[in-house]
Amino acid sequence: MKLSTCLVSFILPSLAVCKSLSFFGGHQAVLDSSDELKIPGDNPLEHCQKPTNDILAIEKVDLDPNPPRAGQTLTIKATGTFTEDVEEGAKVHLQVKYGLIRLINQEADLCEQIKSVGLECPLKKGQTNFTKDVEMPQPIPPGKYHVLADVYTKDKNNITCLEATVTFGD
């Protein structure tokens, strides 16, 4: 599978952590978000703030199935445009909360993270597409989860900031 350089660097770290913590699947209700911040497509993602100066303009993200289901394969398809190259030294700050409990709060090297899906830095300027299959785990603890992925260059310029809030039932 040939992957291009669109959202893997931003979505994948969040989804990989969610996968390992069993966040997707089961009975899920997506909380409503404002249309201005919502990422187009069939997904629960939204921008953290207006993406006016973001290096990545996200055009669409689709999840299949949406909502993701425990024990099934989740297919992620995304399209976006980088306004400039993303070089070595870029970082992703990942935060995952279960209700009020912070499960994860870490910074990771973006270029190291994208190697797991066959990409490498620099991520080149221009339009890109991304498709990735993720095997979802079976057990999903019920409750509300909030995932935040803030991605920025080595000079602290904003590449993108994404968040999603989902609620899982029994």
mmCIF file of N, CA, C and O in Angstrom, residues 48-97:
data_model
loop_
_atom_site.group_PDB
_atom_site.id
_atom_site.type_symbol
_atom_site.label_atom_id
_atom_site.label_comp_id
_atom_site.label_asym_id
_atom_site.label_seq_id
_atom_site.Cartn_x
_atom_site.Cartn_y
_atom_site.Cartn_z
ATOM 1 N N CYS A 48 -8.675 22.598 16.651
ATOM 2 C CA CYS A 48 -8.638 23.177 17.995
ATOM 3 C C CYS A 48 -8.979 24.659 17.968
ATOM 4 O O CYS A 48 -9.546 25.183 18.923
ATOM 5 N N GLN A 49 -8.578 25.327 16.895
ATOM 6 C CA GLN A 49 -8.870 26.742 16.675
ATOM 7 C C GLN A 49 -8.960 26.960 15.174
ATOM 8 O O GLN A 49 -8.703 26.048 14.410
ATOM 9 N N LYS A 50 -9.337 28.166 14.765
ATOM 10 C CA LYS A 50 -9.410 28.442 13.325
ATOM 11 C C LYS A 50 -8.065 28.120 12.682
ATOM 12 O O LYS A 50 -7.028 28.598 13.147
ATOM 13 N N PRO A 51 -8.075 27.331 11.600
ATOM 14 C CA PRO A 51 -6.819 26.898 10.986
ATOM 15 C C PRO A 51 -6.243 27.896 9.972
ATOM 16 O O PRO A 51 -5.533 27.513 9.049
ATOM 17 N N THR A 52 -6.484 29.156 10.170
ATOM 18 C CA THR A 52 -6.104 30.199 9.214
ATOM 19 C C THR A 52 -4.636 30.136 8.806
ATOM 20 O O THR A 52 -4.312 30.237 7.631
ATOM 21 N N ASN A 53 -3.737 29.951 9.761
ATOM 22 C CA ASN A 53 -2.305 29.959 9.468
ATOM 23 C C ASN A 53 -1.665 28.576 9.533
ATOM 24 O O ASN A 53 -0.441 28.469 9.565
ATOM 25 N N ASP A 54 -2.472 27.530 9.567
ATOM 26 C CA ASP A 54 -1.931 26.169 9.625
ATOM 27 C C ASP A 54 -1.177 25.834 8.342
ATOM 28 O O ASP A 54 -1.588 26.233 7.244
ATOM 29 N N ILE A 55 -0.115 25.077 8.478
ATOM 30 C CA ILE A 55 0.660 24.614 7.327
ATOM 31 C C ILE A 55 -0.113 23.539 6.558
ATOM 32 O O ILE A 55 0.022 23.418 5.351
ATOM 33 N N LEU A 56 -0.960 22.794 7.255
ATOM 34 C CA LEU A 56 -1.783 21.771 6.611
ATOM 35 C C LEU A 56 -3.229 22.230 6.529
ATOM 36 O O LEU A 56 -3.863 22.495 7.546
ATOM 37 N N ALA A 57 -3.753 22.323 5.320
ATOM 38 C CA ALA A 57 -5.175 22.600 5.103
ATOM 39 C C ALA A 57 -5.856 21.257 4.869
ATOM 40 O O ALA A 57 -5.641 20.616 3.846
ATOM 41 N N ILE A 58 -6.648 20.821 5.837
ATOM 42 C CA ILE A 58 -7.321 19.531 5.742
ATOM 43 C C ILE A 58 -8.594 19.699 4.929
ATOM 44 O O ILE A 58 -9.456 20.501 5.274
ATOM 45 N N GLU A 59 -8.704 18.924 3.867
ATOM 46 C CA GLU A 59 -9.858 19.034 2.984
ATOM 47 C C GLU A 59 -10.957 18.035 3.337
ATOM 48 O O GLU A 59 -12.137 18.348 3.247
ATOM 49 N N LYS A 60 -10.567 16.826 3.751
ATOM 50 C CA LYS A 60 -11.573 15.816 4.069
ATOM 51 C C LYS A 60 -10.922 14.647 4.800
ATOM 52 O O LYS A 60 -9.808 14.257 4.485
ATOM 53 N N VAL A 61 -11.670 14.093 5.768
ATOM 54 C CA VAL A 61 -11.269 12.862 6.453
ATOM 55 C C VAL A 61 -12.512 11.991 6.584
ATOM 56 O O VAL A 61 -13.540 12.446 7.088
ATOM 57 N N ASP A 62 -12.422 10.770 6.106
ATOM 58 C CA ASP A 62 -13.517 9.807 6.249
ATOM 59 C C ASP A 62 -13.043 8.609 7.052
ATOM 60 O O ASP A 62 -11.942 8.094 6.830
ATOM 61 N N LEU A 63 -13.882 8.178 7.975
ATOM 62 C CA LEU A 63 -13.658 6.951 8.732
ATOM 63 C C LEU A 63 -14.714 5.940 8.313
ATOM 64 O O LEU A 63 -15.888 6.288 8.175
ATOM 65 N N ASP A 64 -14.299 4.713 8.106
ATOM 66 C CA ASP A 64 -15.238 3.653 7.746
ATOM 67 C C ASP A 64 -14.891 2.402 8.540
ATOM 68 O O ASP A 64 -13.819 1.848 8.357
ATOM 69 N N PRO A 65 -15.769 1.984 9.454
ATOM 70 C CA PRO A 65 -17.073 2.595 9.763
ATOM 71 C C PRO A 65 -16.920 3.809 10.684
ATOM 72 O O PRO A 65 -15.933 3.946 11.383
ATOM 73 N N ASN A 66 -17.917 4.661 10.637
ATOM 74 C CA ASN A 66 -18.008 5.774 11.571
ATOM 75 C C ASN A 66 -19.380 5.734 12.209
ATOM 76 O O ASN A 66 -20.367 5.920 11.511
ATOM 77 N N PRO A 67 -19.468 5.456 13.486
ATOM 78 C CA PRO A 67 -18.351 5.382 14.416
ATOM 79 C C PRO A 67 -17.571 4.073 14.266
ATOM 80 O O PRO A 67 -18.124 3.063 13.846
ATOM 81 N N PRO A 68 -16.280 4.108 14.644
ATOM 82 C CA PRO A 68 -15.488 2.873 14.643
ATOM 83 C C PRO A 68 -16.107 1.837 15.579
ATOM 84 O O PRO A 68 -16.788 2.198 16.542
ATOM 85 N N ARG A 69 -15.872 0.566 15.289
ATOM 86 C CA ARG A 69 -16.455 -0.520 16.083
ATOM 87 C C ARG A 69 -15.369 -1.451 16.602
ATOM 88 O O ARG A 69 -14.413 -1.764 15.885
ATOM 89 N N ALA A 70 -15.555 -1.886 17.817
ATOM 90 C CA ALA A 70 -14.611 -2.808 18.447
ATOM 91 C C ALA A 70 -14.470 -4.076 17.624
ATOM 92 O O ALA A 70 -15.451 -4.604 17.104
ATOM 93 N N GLY A 71 -13.227 -4.547 17.475
ATOM 94 C CA GLY A 71 -12.963 -5.795 16.776
ATOM 95 C C GLY A 71 -13.046 -5.718 15.268
ATOM 96 O O GLY A 71 -12.908 -6.726 14.593
ATOM 97 N N GLN A 72 -13.262 -4.533 14.703
ATOM 98 C CA GLN A 72 -13.360 -4.374 13.249
ATOM 99 C C GLN A 72 -12.204 -3.535 12.716
ATOM 100 O O GLN A 72 -11.515 -2.859 13.476
ATOM 101 N N THR A 73 -12.015 -3.590 11.418
ATOM 102 C CA THR A 73 -11.000 -2.766 10.774
ATOM 103 C C THR A 73 -11.566 -1.382 10.511
ATOM 104 O O THR A 73 -12.641 -1.241 9.943
ATOM 105 N N LEU A 74 -10.829 -0.353 10.940
ATOM 106 C CA LEU A 74 -11.182 1.033 10.682
ATOM 107 C C LEU A 74 -10.335 1.508 9.512
ATOM 108 O O LEU A 74 -9.110 1.411 9.552
ATOM 109 N N THR A 75 -10.986 2.002 8.455
ATOM 110 C CA THR A 75 -10.270 2.568 7.316
ATOM 111 C C THR A 75 -10.347 4.081 7.411
ATOM 112 O O THR A 75 -11.430 4.654 7.531
ATOM 113 N N ILE A 76 -9.171 4.713 7.357
ATOM 114 C CA ILE A 76 -9.056 6.165 7.434
ATOM 115 C C ILE A 76 -8.609 6.659 6.070
ATOM 116 O O ILE A 76 -7.587 6.211 5.553
ATOM 117 N N LYS A 77 -9.389 7.572 5.476
ATOM 118 C CA LYS A 77 -9.025 8.188 4.198
ATOM 119 C C LYS A 77 -9.026 9.695 4.407
ATOM 120 O O LYS A 77 -10.007 10.249 4.899
ATOM 121 N N ALA A 78 -7.919 10.348 4.017
ATOM 122 C CA ALA A 78 -7.803 11.782 4.246
ATOM 123 C C ALA A 78 -7.135 12.469 3.068
ATOM 124 O O ALA A 78 -6.313 11.874 2.377
ATOM 125 N N THR A 79 -7.507 13.729 2.880
ATOM 126 C CA THR A 79 -6.927 14.563 1.839
ATOM 127 C C THR A 79 -6.634 15.937 2.430
ATOM 128 O O THR A 79 -7.434 16.465 3.200
ATOM 129 N N GLY A 80 -5.492 16.496 2.055
ATOM 130 C CA GLY A 80 -5.125 17.823 2.532
ATOM 131 C C GLY A 80 -3.992 18.390 1.703
ATOM 132 O O GLY A 80 -3.446 17.719 0.827
ATOM 133 N N THR A 81 -3.643 19.635 2.009
ATOM 134 C CA THR A 81 -2.582 20.313 1.278
ATOM 135 C C THR A 81 -1.623 20.975 2.260
ATOM 136 O O THR A 81 -2.057 21.744 3.131
ATOM 137 N N PHE A 82 -0.327 20.663 2.105
ATOM 138 C CA PHE A 82 0.716 21.338 2.866
ATOM 139 C C PHE A 82 1.088 22.622 2.119
ATOM 140 O O PHE A 82 1.345 22.585 0.917
ATOM 141 N N THR A 83 1.155 23.737 2.826
ATOM 142 C CA THR A 83 1.538 25.007 2.196
ATOM 143 C C THR A 83 3.051 25.182 2.154
ATOM 144 O O THR A 83 3.547 26.095 1.494
ATOM 145 N N GLU A 84 3.776 24.318 2.856
ATOM 146 C CA GLU A 84 5.239 24.310 2.841
ATOM 147 C C GLU A 84 5.724 22.929 3.282
ATOM 148 O O GLU A 84 4.952 22.145 3.827
ATOM 149 N N ASP A 85 6.998 22.641 3.030
ATOM 150 C CA ASP A 85 7.575 21.380 3.476
ATOM 151 C C ASP A 85 7.609 21.331 4.997
ATOM 152 O O ASP A 85 7.791 22.356 5.661
ATOM 153 N N VAL A 86 7.453 20.117 5.553
ATOM 154 C CA VAL A 86 7.605 19.901 6.989
ATOM 155 C C VAL A 86 8.908 19.136 7.182
ATOM 156 O O VAL A 86 9.050 18.009 6.710
ATOM 157 N N GLU A 87 9.859 19.756 7.861
ATOM 158 C CA GLU A 87 11.215 19.235 8.012
ATOM 159 C C GLU A 87 11.392 18.443 9.306
ATOM 160 O O GLU A 87 10.538 18.475 10.194
ATOM 161 N N GLU A 88 12.549 17.775 9.411
ATOM 162 C CA GLU A 88 12.946 17.108 10.654
ATOM 163 C C GLU A 88 12.830 18.086 11.816
ATOM 164 O O GLU A 88 13.046 19.286 11.638
ATOM 165 N N GLY A 89 12.497 17.576 12.984
ATOM 166 C CA GLY A 89 12.371 18.412 14.171
ATOM 167 C C GLY A 89 10.939 18.771 14.506
ATOM 168 O O GLY A 89 10.669 19.327 15.574
ATOM 169 N N ALA A 90 9.999 18.460 13.612
ATOM 170 C CA ALA A 90 8.584 18.714 13.893
ATOM 171 C C ALA A 90 8.138 17.806 15.042
ATOM 172 O O ALA A 90 8.654 16.699 15.219
ATOM 173 N N LYS A 91 7.189 18.275 15.820
ATOM 174 C CA LYS A 91 6.716 17.553 17.004
ATOM 175 C C LYS A 91 5.205 17.421 16.987
ATOM 176 O O LYS A 91 4.497 18.207 16.360
ATOM 177 N N VAL A 92 4.717 16.426 17.698
ATOM 178 C CA VAL A 92 3.291 16.282 17.946
ATOM 179 C C VAL A 92 3.108 16.165 19.458
ATOM 180 O O VAL A 92 3.788 15.383 20.125
ATOM 181 N N HIS A 93 2.242 17.025 19.994
ATOM 182 C CA HIS A 93 1.882 16.936 21.410
ATOM 183 C C HIS A 93 0.551 16.203 21.466
ATOM 184 O O HIS A 93 -0.444 16.644 20.875
ATOM 185 N N LEU A 94 0.541 15.075 22.151
ATOM 186 C CA LEU A 94 -0.647 14.237 22.224
ATOM 187 C C LEU A 94 -1.166 14.206 23.645
ATOM 188 O O LEU A 94 -0.419 13.964 24.595
ATOM 189 N N GLN A 95 -2.470 14.459 23.773
ATOM 190 C CA GLN A 95 -3.115 14.398 25.077
ATOM 191 C C GLN A 95 -4.396 13.584 24.932
ATOM 192 O O GLN A 95 -5.185 13.812 24.014
ATOM 193 N N VAL A 96 -4.573 12.621 25.828
ATOM 194 C CA VAL A 96 -5.775 11.792 25.837
ATOM 195 C C VAL A 96 -6.340 11.814 27.250
ATOM 196 O O VAL A 96 -5.620 11.549 28.219
ATOM 197 N N LYS A 97 -7.636 12.156 27.340
ATOM 198 C CA LYS A 97 -8.316 12.176 28.631
ATOM 199 C C LYS A 97 -9.502 11.221 28.594
ATOM 200 O O LYS A 97 -10.192 11.106 27.584
#
